[in-house]
XYZ file of C-alpha atoms in Angstrom:
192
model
C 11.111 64.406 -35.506
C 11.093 62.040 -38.631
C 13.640 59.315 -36.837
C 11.647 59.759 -33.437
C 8.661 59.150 -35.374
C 10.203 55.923 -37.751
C 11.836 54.678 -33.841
C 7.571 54.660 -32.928
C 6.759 53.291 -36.061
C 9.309 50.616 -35.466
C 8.498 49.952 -31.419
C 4.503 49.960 -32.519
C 5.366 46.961 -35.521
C 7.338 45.241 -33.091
C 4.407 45.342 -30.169
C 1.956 44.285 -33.221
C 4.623 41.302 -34.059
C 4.576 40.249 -30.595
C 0.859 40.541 -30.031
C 0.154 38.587 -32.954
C 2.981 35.771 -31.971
C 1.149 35.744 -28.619
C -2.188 35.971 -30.060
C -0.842 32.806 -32.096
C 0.620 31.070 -29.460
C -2.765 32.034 -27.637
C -4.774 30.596 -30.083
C -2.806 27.069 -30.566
C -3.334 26.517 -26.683
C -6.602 27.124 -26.783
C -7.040 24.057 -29.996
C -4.583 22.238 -27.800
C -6.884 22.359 -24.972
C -10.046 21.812 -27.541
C -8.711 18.114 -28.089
C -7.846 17.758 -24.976
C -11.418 18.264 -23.768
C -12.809 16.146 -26.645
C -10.578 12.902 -26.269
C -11.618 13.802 -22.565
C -15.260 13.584 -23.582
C -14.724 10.522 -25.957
C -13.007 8.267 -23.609
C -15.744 9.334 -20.628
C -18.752 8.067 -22.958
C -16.675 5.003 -23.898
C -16.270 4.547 -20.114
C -19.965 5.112 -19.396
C -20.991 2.485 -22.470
C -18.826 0.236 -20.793
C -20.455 0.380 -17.208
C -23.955 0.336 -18.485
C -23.047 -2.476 -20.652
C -21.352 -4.557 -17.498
C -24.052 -3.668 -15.666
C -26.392 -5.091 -17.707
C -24.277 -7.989 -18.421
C -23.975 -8.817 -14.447
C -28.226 -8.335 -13.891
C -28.874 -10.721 -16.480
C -26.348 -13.258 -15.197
C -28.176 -12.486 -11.641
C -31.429 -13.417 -12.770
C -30.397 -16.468 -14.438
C -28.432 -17.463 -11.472
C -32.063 -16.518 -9.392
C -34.240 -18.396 -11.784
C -31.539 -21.763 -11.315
C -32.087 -21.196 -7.837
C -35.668 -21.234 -7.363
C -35.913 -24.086 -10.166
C -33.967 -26.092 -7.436
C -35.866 -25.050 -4.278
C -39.409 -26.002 -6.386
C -37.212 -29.478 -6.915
C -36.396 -29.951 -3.952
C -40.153 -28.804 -2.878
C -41.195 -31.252 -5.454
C -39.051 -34.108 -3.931
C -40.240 -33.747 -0.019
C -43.612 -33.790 -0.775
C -42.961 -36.912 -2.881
C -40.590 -38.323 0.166
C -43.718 -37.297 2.604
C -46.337 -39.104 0.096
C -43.833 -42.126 0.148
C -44.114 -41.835 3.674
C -47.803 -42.478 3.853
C -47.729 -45.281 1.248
C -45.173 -46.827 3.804
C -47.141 -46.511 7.077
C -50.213 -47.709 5.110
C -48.120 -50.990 3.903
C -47.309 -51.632 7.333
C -50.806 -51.367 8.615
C -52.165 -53.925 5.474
C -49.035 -56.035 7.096
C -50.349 -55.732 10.426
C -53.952 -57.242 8.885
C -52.295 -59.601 6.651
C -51.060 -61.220 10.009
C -54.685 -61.279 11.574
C -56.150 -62.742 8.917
C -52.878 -65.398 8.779
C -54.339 -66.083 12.193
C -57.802 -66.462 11.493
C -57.153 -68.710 8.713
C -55.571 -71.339 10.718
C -57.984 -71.725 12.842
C -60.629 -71.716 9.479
C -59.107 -73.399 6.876
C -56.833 -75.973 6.337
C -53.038 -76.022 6.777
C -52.798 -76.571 3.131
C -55.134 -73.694 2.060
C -53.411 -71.745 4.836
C -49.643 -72.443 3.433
C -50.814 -71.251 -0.190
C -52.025 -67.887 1.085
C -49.070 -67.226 3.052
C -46.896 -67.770 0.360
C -48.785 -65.676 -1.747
C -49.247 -63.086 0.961
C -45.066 -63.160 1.505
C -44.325 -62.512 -2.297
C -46.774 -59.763 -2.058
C -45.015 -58.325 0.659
C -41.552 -58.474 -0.405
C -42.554 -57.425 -3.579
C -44.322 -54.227 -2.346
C -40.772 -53.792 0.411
C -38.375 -53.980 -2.232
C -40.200 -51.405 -4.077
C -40.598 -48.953 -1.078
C -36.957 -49.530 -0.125
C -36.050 -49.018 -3.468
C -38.220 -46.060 -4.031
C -37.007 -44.744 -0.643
C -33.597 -44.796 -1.877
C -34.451 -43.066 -5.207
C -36.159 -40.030 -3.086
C -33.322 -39.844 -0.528
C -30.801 -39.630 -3.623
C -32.776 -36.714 -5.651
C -33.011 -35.113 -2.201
C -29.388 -34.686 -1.703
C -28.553 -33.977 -5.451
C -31.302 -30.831 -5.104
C -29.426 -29.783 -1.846
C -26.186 -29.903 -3.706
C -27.323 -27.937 -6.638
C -29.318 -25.358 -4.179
C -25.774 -24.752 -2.286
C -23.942 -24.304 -5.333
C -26.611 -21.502 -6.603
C -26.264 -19.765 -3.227
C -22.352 -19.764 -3.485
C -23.035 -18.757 -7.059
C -25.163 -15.661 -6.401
C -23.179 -14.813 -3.264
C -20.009 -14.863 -5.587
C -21.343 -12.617 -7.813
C -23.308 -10.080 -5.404
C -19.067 -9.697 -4.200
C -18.036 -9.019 -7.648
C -20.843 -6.744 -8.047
C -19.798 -4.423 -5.164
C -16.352 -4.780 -6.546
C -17.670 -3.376 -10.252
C -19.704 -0.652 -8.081
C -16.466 0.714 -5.863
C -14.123 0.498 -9.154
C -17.043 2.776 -10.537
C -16.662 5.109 -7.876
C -13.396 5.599 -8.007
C -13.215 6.513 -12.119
C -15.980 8.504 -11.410
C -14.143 10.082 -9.094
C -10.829 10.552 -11.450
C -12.951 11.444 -13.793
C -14.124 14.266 -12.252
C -10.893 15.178 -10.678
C -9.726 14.876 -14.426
C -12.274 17.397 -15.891
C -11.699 20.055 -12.772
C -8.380 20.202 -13.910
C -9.061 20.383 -17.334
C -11.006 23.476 -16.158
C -8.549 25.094 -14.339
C -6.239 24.682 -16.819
C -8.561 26.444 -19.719
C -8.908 29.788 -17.065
């Protein structure tokens, strides 16, 4: 009865040994999986600070980019309704031209040739004068016209550029959202 007993004592000290190993064991998976979860957590909050941070990043270089843009359409607004004003200024020249010449006629047949002369010279350095700055001036609009075109196209190809990178950032998003959560479902599993 004694040695039967001891044998018991001995088989119930060697369950308790191998419970406790296991119950060790047990336990060092368990802080295992512990870090595991929180270098989990710790590199999905870096990964969400990042986003929000790009995100922000990209809207503020999309407003800038919108603010260029509409700078250069008001420009370019600016410079056809100075073009169109230039315009008028023209057609009136050409009208005062068109009296100029009437009154050239009237004052041959009032004057003298030599009173006559004098006034068309003057009249001609007038005119040339006021030409050469119109054609000038013309110039000078038609330039600043096609440098605000230029600079409009570029912020278009500019904001189009970066509403493609944008969808790029959103679908890479996606997808580590989606290994992310494909990560932490097995992280589950794995802790049942």
């Amino acid at each position: 009865d004694i040695i039967e007993i001891a044998l018991k004592l001995k088989l119930v000290e060697k369950d308790i040994t191998n419970f406790s190993e296991e119950k060790k064991h047990v336990e060092e998976n368990n802080r295992q999986m512990v870090r595991i979860v929180e270098e989990f957590e710790n590199t999905i909050s870096q990964l969400v600070v990042e986003k929000e941070r790009e995100e922000v990043c990209q809207e503020i270089v999309m407003e800038r980019i919108v603010n260029e843009r509409d700078e250069v359409v008001r420009d370019h607004q600016n410079v056809e309704r100075a073009f169109a004003d230039l315009n008028q200024k023209y057609e009136r020249a050409k009208e005062v031209v068109a009296g100029f010449h009437l009154t050239e006629e009237s004052l041959r047949y009032t004057a003298g040739e030599e009173k006559y002369q004098h006034k068309k010279t003057e009249a001609e350095a007038q005119l040339a004068g006021v030409g050469e700055k119109l054609t000038e001036s013309q110039r000078s609009k038609a330039r600043d016209i096609a440098r605000l075109s230029t600079q409009l196209r570029k912020a278009e190809m500019n904001v189009s550029s970066l509403e493609e990178k944008i969808e790029q950032k959103s679908q890479e998003n996606q997808e580590l959202t989606a290994m992310c959560d494909d990560l932490l479902a097995r992280v589950e599993t794995a802790s049942y």
